[in-house]
Structure formats: C-alpha cells, structure tokens
C-alpha cells in the first residue's frame, strides 16, 4: 500500500477540492488517499458549515479512501501548530509516502527552500523579523515581511521573496518544517491554486470554499451549484446555520471569565488578556468584541481562536500536555472497498477509534482530547440545529 495524505478542512467540499483529490492520487502514483480533516471547527476560529461526518462522507464519495479527524486543539491552532498536529496525525497513518496540499505558488521546490530558510533562521533574517515585530505586526505578518526583506537582499533567495504572503503557501511551508522536525521521510506534492482563499468571486472556474460560504450566507444556491457537486449542494440546502449561537456563547464566556483566568488560556500572552477583558465588557455583540480586541498584531482569526480556547477551556497547561501525547486516529469515514486500511492503521497506531464508545479502548491519557472533539461536535449541533449527533464512522 502506498498512501498520499491530504490535510484539509473541506468547509465545504468544492469542485476544486475534488480535482485535488484526483490529482493527488494520479500524480503521486499512490493507491490510497487518506484525508486528515478538521472536525467541528476550523483554523480561522469558526464553526464548520457541515458536520464532520457529512464532510468526510463527501470526501470518500469523491476520491478519498479514508478520512480521520484532526483533533480540535490542532484544528483551531495557529499555522505552525496546526501543521504540527496534522503531521503528527499523518505519522500514525499506514504507508504514507506523500502529503499533498494546495498552494498559491504550486512549486514544492520553492516551498522547501523557504521552509529550510525559516528553520535555519539566519541572523540577518532574525534582524528583519525583530524589526517588524517591534513595529507591532503579528507573528505571521512579521515573518512574511522579514522573509521578503531577506530574499530581496540575497539574490539566491529572490525567487521566494513573497512566498509567505498567501495562506496556503504559509501552511505548506509549515507542513514541510513539521515533517523535518519529526524526522519523517515523506515527500511533498502540491497543486497550484488559481484563486486565493480571500477570493469571493463565484465566476471563476473553481470558486473557493470561502466564496461558497459567503454565498451560503446569502442563500445564493444557484451560484453555489457552479462550485460544488450536487450531493454537496443538497446537504448545504438542508443545513440551517444560526451564526448568532456561537457568537453569543463566545461573548458570554469572554464576559464571564476574569482577566487572570483569560491569561491561562492557550496563545494569550503579553497582557492580551486585559485587552480581551476590556473589549468583552464593553461589547453588546460578538462583532463589537472582535473589532475592539483586534489590532495589527492580534488578528481577527487569532481573537476568534482564543475565544474558542476559552469556550472549550483549552488552557496553556492542557495544550502543552496534550501536544506531548501520542497520536490517535479517529475514523470519520471509510470506503467499503478499502476496509483493509483499518487493519493496516491498527498495526501502525494502537489508538484507533471508529466510534465514541471506543474511547475506553485507547490510552487513558488521550481521553480528555477525544472528549473535547465530541464537546465541539455538540456545540456545532446547536449552531446548525442538528438534534442527532452521530457518534460512529460512515461506511461509504
């Protein structure tokens, strides 16, 4: 068995994602495609449009052989830790030869070059980075600006001057760095994305998931039909999302905790807890809180993620201890024709779950993380008004 792993969100699954699934199998020559997919919440700190089992079922219907869940703590992490958790999960999969992802540059060699530079961190680069951080830029933006400065002043790196300016390049570089840190022998496959994540146009050949979500907010199903398969469209038509539920839960939590408690949550540092608390106290709506809390250094996505850390009580201590635990594979969907993958996976990883009741069969230290994944699913059921919470994998 030769496996290509795809790290994804499929929020929702678009025609562009289906093209990628087919390209990954064909271009790598692998006979097995396994997706590591974010569950109920995604990296921007937002709720998924469809629940994880629906999205996993669609992925298997259109090219994946198996889908496993990326644990919540990683799914809602900044890029480097998102990548760390994803590669950690990939390391537990059977016979992985490649990871495959979309990138704006579409050039694995350039991404590798940038990843090597950021891993080595030459002194000149560090100087540029310190300069931009001191001017109040966020960590990702400061790193992008520093890389641009370094590349512009070093002819050998001129070709990567702007490679960190786009989100999928940034994630791709983080995957490569995580593979290197883990000492894994996994090759890179990347597919060029013609549209950026911020492109809201529904008139392109492959509209982005971001554009589809925006169209869904406006019930523009005729437009969405151009971007997704009819099976996905039908599921989107049946979902009823109440965004105010998550907004109210997050705002209540931020109002309810005190400043000292906020300081204990993951990714809260440099007195950010005080800024968050003041913003929460004066806010009537969650959007008021977000707009008041964000700055050039603290992006909207970071504030949304921190709100979720608070909602799910993800403290620094919990995050640190959880990150040190062995990986587990929670199977969300599996092709009927590829049940052999389960036996292969069980040989690679002692902690494989097909349903929630399997929690009693895995390492006890992992149970808090797994329960967190299901707590997140429960919150999502309130947002998309789903009474029935599936607790077992889908056979497609």
PDB file of N, CA and C in Angstrom, residues 256-334:
ATOM      1  N   UNK A 256     -17.713  36.341  31.126  1.00  0.00           N
ATOM      2  CA  UNK A 256     -17.860  35.626  32.387  1.00  0.00           C
ATOM      3  C   UNK A 256     -16.526  35.372  33.092  1.00  0.00           C
ATOM      4  N   UNK A 257     -15.461  35.069  32.322  1.00  0.00           N
ATOM      5  CA  UNK A 257     -14.168  34.789  32.955  1.00  0.00           C
ATOM      6  C   UNK A 257     -13.484  36.097  33.347  1.00  0.00           C
ATOM      7  N   UNK A 258     -12.648  36.028  34.390  1.00  0.00           N
ATOM      8  CA  UNK A 258     -11.910  37.234  34.765  1.00  0.00           C
ATOM      9  C   UNK A 258     -10.576  37.297  34.026  1.00  0.00           C
ATOM     10  N   UNK A 259      -9.906  38.416  34.160  1.00  0.00           N
ATOM     11  CA  UNK A 259      -8.667  38.648  33.426  1.00  0.00           C
ATOM     12  C   UNK A 259      -7.576  37.649  33.748  1.00  0.00           C
ATOM     13  N   UNK A 260      -7.502  37.234  35.010  1.00  0.00           N
ATOM     14  CA  UNK A 260      -6.482  36.250  35.400  1.00  0.00           C
ATOM     15  C   UNK A 260      -6.751  34.897  34.741  1.00  0.00           C
ATOM     16  N   UNK A 261      -8.020  34.502  34.668  1.00  0.00           N
ATOM     17  CA  UNK A 261      -8.366  33.234  34.019  1.00  0.00           C
ATOM     18  C   UNK A 261      -8.074  33.295  32.526  1.00  0.00           C
ATOM     19  N   UNK A 262      -8.344  34.440  31.910  1.00  0.00           N
ATOM     20  CA  UNK A 262      -8.057  34.602  30.485  1.00  0.00           C
ATOM     21  C   UNK A 262      -6.578  34.404  30.195  1.00  0.00           C
ATOM     22  N   UNK A 263      -5.737  34.854  31.101  1.00  0.00           N
ATOM     23  CA  UNK A 263      -4.288  34.744  30.905  1.00  0.00           C
ATOM     24  C   UNK A 263      -3.823  33.288  30.860  1.00  0.00           C
ATOM     25  N   UNK A 264      -4.627  32.377  31.399  1.00  0.00           N
ATOM     26  CA  UNK A 264      -4.249  30.958  31.427  1.00  0.00           C
ATOM     27  C   UNK A 264      -4.571  30.226  30.133  1.00  0.00           C
ATOM     28  N   UNK A 265      -5.394  30.841  29.265  1.00  0.00           N
ATOM     29  CA  UNK A 265      -5.781  30.140  28.045  1.00  0.00           C
ATOM     30  C   UNK A 265      -4.650  30.150  27.027  1.00  0.00           C
ATOM     31  N   UNK A 266      -4.668  29.128  26.190  1.00  0.00           N
ATOM     32  CA  UNK A 266      -3.617  28.972  25.190  1.00  0.00           C
ATOM     33  C   UNK A 266      -3.537  30.186  24.262  1.00  0.00           C
ATOM     34  N   UNK A 267      -2.321  30.562  23.925  1.00  0.00           N
ATOM     35  CA  UNK A 267      -1.995  31.642  22.972  1.00  0.00           C
ATOM     36  C   UNK A 267      -2.352  33.041  23.470  1.00  0.00           C
ATOM     37  N   UNK A 268      -2.580  33.176  24.769  1.00  0.00           N
ATOM     38  CA  UNK A 268      -2.800  34.510  25.353  1.00  0.00           C
ATOM     39  C   UNK A 268      -1.512  34.926  26.058  1.00  0.00           C
ATOM     40  N   UNK A 269      -0.914  36.024  25.603  1.00  0.00           N
ATOM     41  CA  UNK A 269       0.351  36.481  26.180  1.00  0.00           C
ATOM     42  C   UNK A 269       0.448  37.995  26.110  1.00  0.00           C
ATOM     43  N   UNK A 270       1.501  38.533  26.679  1.00  0.00           N
ATOM     44  CA  UNK A 270       1.834  39.960  26.590  1.00  0.00           C
ATOM     45  C   UNK A 270       0.709  40.875  27.057  1.00  0.00           C
ATOM     46  N   UNK A 271      -0.059  40.446  28.049  1.00  0.00           N
ATOM     47  CA  UNK A 271      -1.130  41.287  28.557  1.00  0.00           C
ATOM     48  C   UNK A 271      -2.357  41.330  27.675  1.00  0.00           C
ATOM     49  N   UNK A 272      -2.416  40.450  26.684  1.00  0.00           N
ATOM     50  CA  UNK A 272      -3.589  40.406  25.798  1.00  0.00           C
ATOM     51  C   UNK A 272      -4.861  40.126  26.585  1.00  0.00           C
ATOM     52  N   UNK A 273      -4.734  39.389  27.683  1.00  0.00           N
ATOM     53  CA  UNK A 273      -5.918  39.067  28.494  1.00  0.00           C
ATOM     54  C   UNK A 273      -6.648  40.326  28.952  1.00  0.00           C
ATOM     55  N   UNK A 274      -5.907  41.361  29.293  1.00  0.00           N
ATOM     56  CA  UNK A 274      -6.536  42.614  29.743  1.00  0.00           C
ATOM     57  C   UNK A 274      -7.286  43.288  28.599  1.00  0.00           C
ATOM     58  N   UNK A 275      -6.680  43.285  27.435  1.00  0.00           N
ATOM     59  CA  UNK A 275      -7.338  43.886  26.273  1.00  0.00           C
ATOM     60  C   UNK A 275      -8.627  43.128  25.943  1.00  0.00           C
ATOM     61  N   UNK A 276      -8.546  41.803  26.002  1.00  0.00           N
ATOM     62  CA  UNK A 276      -9.719  40.985  25.705  1.00  0.00           C
ATOM     63  C   UNK A 276     -10.839  41.232  26.709  1.00  0.00           C
ATOM     64  N   UNK A 277     -10.477  41.324  27.970  1.00  0.00           N
ATOM     65  CA  UNK A 277     -11.490  41.516  29.008  1.00  0.00           C
ATOM     66  C   UNK A 277     -12.181  42.865  28.865  1.00  0.00           C
ATOM     67  N   UNK A 278     -11.408  43.904  28.618  1.00  0.00           N
ATOM     68  CA  UNK A 278     -11.995  45.235  28.440  1.00  0.00           C
ATOM     69  C   UNK A 278     -12.908  45.270  27.213  1.00  0.00           C
ATOM     70  N   UNK A 279     -12.469  44.618  26.136  1.00  0.00           N
ATOM     71  CA  UNK A 279     -13.283  44.578  24.920  1.00  0.00           C
ATOM     72  C   UNK A 279     -14.592  43.825  25.159  1.00  0.00           C
ATOM     73  N   UNK A 280     -14.522  42.739  25.932  1.00  0.00           N
ATOM     74  CA  UNK A 280     -15.719  41.940  26.210  1.00  0.00           C
ATOM     75  C   UNK A 280     -16.711  42.708  27.072  1.00  0.00           C
ATOM     76  N   UNK A 281     -16.207  43.391  28.063  1.00  0.00           N
ATOM     77  CA  UNK A 281     -17.093  44.114  28.988  1.00  0.00           C
ATOM     78  C   UNK A 281     -17.883  45.214  28.295  1.00  0.00           C
ATOM     79  N   UNK A 282     -17.281  45.833  27.287  1.00  0.00           N
ATOM     80  CA  UNK A 282     -17.954  46.952  26.611  1.00  0.00           C
ATOM     81  C   UNK A 282     -18.787  46.515  25.409  1.00  0.00           C
ATOM     82  N   UNK A 283     -18.701  45.214  25.045  1.00  0.00           N
ATOM     83  CA  UNK A 283     -19.360  44.742  23.820  1.00  0.00           C
ATOM     84  C   UNK A 283     -20.809  44.338  24.065  1.00  0.00           C
ATOM     85  N   UNK A 284     -21.667  44.703  23.127  1.00  0.00           N
ATOM     86  CA  UNK A 284     -23.055  44.243  23.126  1.00  0.00           C
ATOM     87  C   UNK A 284     -23.183  43.017  22.230  1.00  0.00           C
ATOM     88  N   UNK A 285     -22.444  43.029  21.140  1.00  0.00           N
ATOM     89  CA  UNK A 285     -22.436  41.922  20.200  1.00  0.00           C
ATOM     90  C   UNK A 285     -21.020  41.361  20.076  1.00  0.00           C
ATOM     91  N   UNK A 286     -20.927  40.091  19.666  1.00  0.00           N
ATOM     92  CA  UNK A 286     -19.619  39.454  19.497  1.00  0.00           C
ATOM     93  C   UNK A 286     -18.771  40.221  18.488  1.00  0.00           C
ATOM     94  N   UNK A 287     -19.402  40.726  17.428  1.00  0.00           N
ATOM     95  CA  UNK A 287     -18.668  41.509  16.426  1.00  0.00           C
ATOM     96  C   UNK A 287     -18.055  42.757  17.046  1.00  0.00           C
ATOM     97  N   UNK A 288     -18.755  43.368  18.023  1.00  0.00           N
ATOM     98  CA  UNK A 288     -18.196  44.528  18.720  1.00  0.00           C
ATOM     99  C   UNK A 288     -16.914  44.126  19.454  1.00  0.00           C
ATOM    100  N   UNK A 289     -16.975  42.987  20.131  1.00  0.00           N
ATOM    101  CA  UNK A 289     -15.813  42.478  20.865  1.00  0.00           C
ATOM    102  C   UNK A 289     -14.635  42.235  19.927  1.00  0.00           C
ATOM    103  N   UNK A 290     -14.886  41.563  18.803  1.00  0.00           N
ATOM    104  CA  UNK A 290     -13.815  41.251  17.864  1.00  0.00           C
ATOM    105  C   UNK A 290     -13.166  42.508  17.311  1.00  0.00           C
ATOM    106  N   UNK A 291     -13.988  43.465  16.920  1.00  0.00           N
ATOM    107  CA  UNK A 291     -13.456  44.698  16.333  1.00  0.00           C
ATOM    108  C   UNK A 291     -12.677  45.526  17.344  1.00  0.00           C
ATOM    109  N   UNK A 292     -13.118  45.489  18.603  1.00  0.00           N
ATOM    110  CA  UNK A 292     -12.425  46.247  19.647  1.00  0.00           C
ATOM    111  C   UNK A 292     -11.128  45.563  20.056  1.00  0.00           C
ATOM    112  N   UNK A 293     -11.088  44.234  20.029  1.00  0.00           N
ATOM    113  CA  UNK A 293      -9.920  43.489  20.506  1.00  0.00           C
ATOM    114  C   UNK A 293      -8.804  43.391  19.471  1.00  0.00           C
ATOM    115  N   UNK A 294      -9.153  43.328  18.194  1.00  0.00           N
ATOM    116  CA  UNK A 294      -8.121  43.089  17.180  1.00  0.00           C
ATOM    117  C   UNK A 294      -7.250  44.323  16.977  1.00  0.00           C
ATOM    118  N   UNK A 295      -6.012  44.074  16.629  1.00  0.00           N
ATOM    119  CA  UNK A 295      -5.047  45.129  16.311  1.00  0.00           C
ATOM    120  C   UNK A 295      -4.196  44.632  15.141  1.00  0.00           C
ATOM    121  N   UNK A 296      -3.182  45.422  14.786  1.00  0.00           N
ATOM    122  CA  UNK A 296      -2.247  44.993  13.753  1.00  0.00           C
ATOM    123  C   UNK A 296      -1.520  43.716  14.180  1.00  0.00           C
ATOM    124  N   UNK A 297      -1.247  43.588  15.484  1.00  0.00           N
ATOM    125  CA  UNK A 297      -0.550  42.411  15.999  1.00  0.00           C
ATOM    126  C   UNK A 297      -1.501  41.245  16.241  1.00  0.00           C
ATOM    127  N   UNK A 298      -2.700  41.548  16.768  1.00  0.00           N
ATOM    128  CA  UNK A 298      -3.646  40.490  17.112  1.00  0.00           C
ATOM    129  C   UNK A 298      -4.745  40.446  16.059  1.00  0.00           C
ATOM    130  N   UNK A 299      -4.621  39.498  15.140  1.00  0.00           N
ATOM    131  CA  UNK A 299      -5.543  39.420  14.011  1.00  0.00           C
ATOM    132  C   UNK A 299      -6.925  38.936  14.446  1.00  0.00           C
ATOM    133  N   UNK A 300      -7.900  39.133  13.566  1.00  0.00           N
ATOM    134  CA  UNK A 300      -9.259  38.678  13.839  1.00  0.00           C
ATOM    135  C   UNK A 300      -9.290  37.167  14.056  1.00  0.00           C
ATOM    136  N   UNK A 301      -8.539  36.424  13.217  1.00  0.00           N
ATOM    137  CA  UNK A 301      -8.525  34.966  13.356  1.00  0.00           C
ATOM    138  C   UNK A 301      -7.955  34.554  14.704  1.00  0.00           C
ATOM    139  N   UNK A 302      -6.928  35.238  15.165  1.00  0.00           N
ATOM    140  CA  UNK A 302      -6.323  34.907  16.461  1.00  0.00           C
ATOM    141  C   UNK A 302      -7.321  35.144  17.592  1.00  0.00           C
ATOM    142  N   UNK A 303      -8.035  36.252  17.534  1.00  0.00           N
ATOM    143  CA  UNK A 303      -9.015  36.558  18.585  1.00  0.00           C
ATOM    144  C   UNK A 303     -10.147  35.522  18.575  1.00  0.00           C
ATOM    145  N   UNK A 304     -10.590  35.124  17.379  1.00  0.00           N
ATOM    146  CA  UNK A 304     -11.637  34.092  17.286  1.00  0.00           C
ATOM    147  C   UNK A 304     -11.154  32.767  17.863  1.00  0.00           C
ATOM    148  N   UNK A 305      -9.898  32.410  17.563  1.00  0.00           N
ATOM    149  CA  UNK A 305      -9.360  31.156  18.102  1.00  0.00           C
ATOM    150  C   UNK A 305      -9.277  31.205  19.622  1.00  0.00           C
ATOM    151  N   UNK A 306      -8.832  32.321  20.158  1.00  0.00           N
ATOM    152  CA  UNK A 306      -8.731  32.449  21.613  1.00  0.00           C
ATOM    153  C   UNK A 306     -10.117  32.355  22.252  1.00  0.00           C
ATOM    154  N   UNK A 307     -11.121  32.899  21.590  1.00  0.00           N
ATOM    155  CA  UNK A 307     -12.490  32.789  22.094  1.00  0.00           C
ATOM    156  C   UNK A 307     -12.903  31.324  22.197  1.00  0.00           C
ATOM    157  N   UNK A 308     -12.486  30.520  21.218  1.00  0.00           N
ATOM    158  CA  UNK A 308     -12.797  29.088  21.265  1.00  0.00           C
ATOM    159  C   UNK A 308     -11.982  28.376  22.340  1.00  0.00           C
ATOM    160  N   UNK A 309     -10.727  28.779  22.544  1.00  0.00           N
ATOM    161  CA  UNK A 309      -9.945  28.178  23.634  1.00  0.00           C
ATOM    162  C   UNK A 309     -10.655  28.413  24.970  1.00  0.00           C
ATOM    163  N   UNK A 310     -11.202  29.624  25.114  1.00  0.00           N
ATOM    164  CA  UNK A 310     -11.926  29.930  26.353  1.00  0.00           C
ATOM    165  C   UNK A 310     -13.214  29.110  26.441  1.00  0.00           C
ATOM    166  N   UNK A 311     -13.946  29.043  25.344  1.00  0.00           N
ATOM    167  CA  UNK A 311     -15.216  28.319  25.340  1.00  0.00           C
ATOM    168  C   UNK A 311     -15.015  26.848  25.708  1.00  0.00           C
ATOM    169  N   UNK A 312     -13.934  26.262  25.212  1.00  0.00           N
ATOM    170  CA  UNK A 312     -13.677  24.841  25.453  1.00  0.00           C
ATOM    171  C   UNK A 312     -12.650  24.602  26.573  1.00  0.00           C
ATOM    172  N   UNK A 313     -12.310  25.667  27.295  1.00  0.00           N
ATOM    173  CA  UNK A 313     -11.379  25.561  28.428  1.00  0.00           C
ATOM    174  C   UNK A 313     -10.050  24.929  28.028  1.00  0.00           C
ATOM    175  N   UNK A 314      -9.497  25.385  26.927  1.00  0.00           N
ATOM    176  CA  UNK A 314      -8.187  24.910  26.470  1.00  0.00           C
ATOM    177  C   UNK A 314      -7.123  25.840  27.045  1.00  0.00           C
ATOM    178  N   UNK A 315      -6.583  25.447  28.178  1.00  0.00           N
ATOM    179  CA  UNK A 315      -5.564  26.257  28.841  1.00  0.00           C
ATOM    180  C   UNK A 315      -4.189  25.943  28.255  1.00  0.00           C
ATOM    181  N   UNK A 316      -3.221  26.779  28.604  1.00  0.00           N
ATOM    182  CA  UNK A 316      -1.845  26.530  28.170  1.00  0.00           C
ATOM    183  C   UNK A 316      -1.365  25.179  28.680  1.00  0.00           C
ATOM    184  N   UNK A 317      -1.696  24.876  29.924  1.00  0.00           N
ATOM    185  CA  UNK A 317      -1.254  23.625  30.529  1.00  0.00           C
ATOM    186  C   UNK A 317      -1.874  22.426  29.805  1.00  0.00           C
ATOM    187  N   UNK A 318      -3.191  22.515  29.524  1.00  0.00           N
ATOM    188  CA  UNK A 318      -3.864  21.423  28.814  1.00  0.00           C
ATOM    189  C   UNK A 318      -3.268  21.246  27.428  1.00  0.00           C
ATOM    190  N   UNK A 319      -3.016  22.340  26.741  1.00  0.00           N
ATOM    191  CA  UNK A 319      -2.481  22.281  25.389  1.00  0.00           C
ATOM    192  C   UNK A 319      -1.093  21.647  25.383  1.00  0.00           C
ATOM    193  N   UNK A 320      -0.249  22.094  26.298  1.00  0.00           N
ATOM    194  CA  UNK A 320       1.122  21.577  26.366  1.00  0.00           C
ATOM    195  C   UNK A 320       1.131  20.075  26.655  1.00  0.00           C
ATOM    196  N   UNK A 321       0.326  19.649  27.620  1.00  0.00           N
ATOM    197  CA  UNK A 321       0.289  18.221  27.968  1.00  0.00           C
ATOM    198  C   UNK A 321      -0.314  17.399  26.836  1.00  0.00           C
ATOM    199  N   UNK A 322      -1.341  17.921  26.195  1.00  0.00           N
ATOM    200  CA  UNK A 322      -1.985  17.199  25.096  1.00  0.00           C
ATOM    201  C   UNK A 322      -1.051  17.060  23.899  1.00  0.00           C
ATOM    202  N   UNK A 323      -0.294  18.111  23.608  1.00  0.00           N
ATOM    203  CA  UNK A 323       0.619  18.090  22.460  1.00  0.00           C
ATOM    204  C   UNK A 323       1.716  17.049  22.622  1.00  0.00           C
ATOM    205  N   UNK A 324       2.026  16.701  23.867  1.00  0.00           N
ATOM    206  CA  UNK A 324       3.089  15.728  24.131  1.00  0.00           C
ATOM    207  C   UNK A 324       2.595  14.285  24.078  1.00  0.00           C
ATOM    208  N   UNK A 325       1.286  14.090  23.922  1.00  0.00           N
ATOM    209  CA  UNK A 325       0.718  12.741  23.923  1.00  0.00           C
ATOM    210  C   UNK A 325       0.901  12.064  22.567  1.00  0.00           C
ATOM    211  N   UNK A 326       0.816  10.741  22.528  1.00  0.00           N
ATOM    212  CA  UNK A 326       0.908  10.039  21.247  1.00  0.00           C
ATOM    213  C   UNK A 326      -0.293  10.362  20.365  1.00  0.00           C
ATOM    214  N   UNK A 327      -0.170  10.159  19.053  1.00  0.00           N
ATOM    215  CA  UNK A 327      -1.305  10.448  18.164  1.00  0.00           C
ATOM    216  C   UNK A 327      -2.411   9.402  18.280  1.00  0.00           C
ATOM    217  N   UNK A 328      -3.604   9.800  17.864  1.00  0.00           N
ATOM    218  CA  UNK A 328      -4.696   8.834  17.735  1.00  0.00           C
ATOM    219  C   UNK A 328      -5.394   9.079  16.402  1.00  0.00           C
ATOM    220  N   UNK A 329      -6.078   8.055  15.921  1.00  0.00           N
ATOM    221  CA  UNK A 329      -6.790   8.138  14.649  1.00  0.00           C
ATOM    222  C   UNK A 329      -8.280   7.923  14.897  1.00  0.00           C
ATOM    223  N   UNK A 330      -9.044   8.993  14.760  1.00  0.00           N
ATOM    224  CA  UNK A 330     -10.497   8.867  14.873  1.00  0.00           C
ATOM    225  C   UNK A 330     -11.056   8.824  13.461  1.00  0.00           C
ATOM    226  N   UNK A 331     -11.525   7.653  13.053  1.00  0.00           N
ATOM    227  CA  UNK A 331     -12.003   7.460  11.683  1.00  0.00           C
ATOM    228  C   UNK A 331     -13.407   8.054  11.544  1.00  0.00           C
ATOM    229  N   UNK A 332     -13.563   8.941  10.559  1.00  0.00           N
ATOM    230  CA  UNK A 332     -14.863   9.561  10.307  1.00  0.00           C
ATOM    231  C   UNK A 332     -15.604   8.893   9.160  1.00  0.00           C
ATOM    232  N   UNK A 333     -14.864   8.460   8.152  1.00  0.00           N
ATOM    233  CA  UNK A 333     -15.499   7.798   7.011  1.00  0.00           C
ATOM    234  C   UNK A 333     -14.490   6.878   6.338  1.00  0.00           C
ATOM    235  N   UNK A 334     -15.013   5.802   5.726  1.00  0.00           N
ATOM    236  CA  UNK A 334     -14.171   4.788   5.107  1.00  0.00           C
ATOM    237  C   UNK A 334     -14.881   4.222   3.887  1.00  0.00           C
TER     238      UNK A 334
END
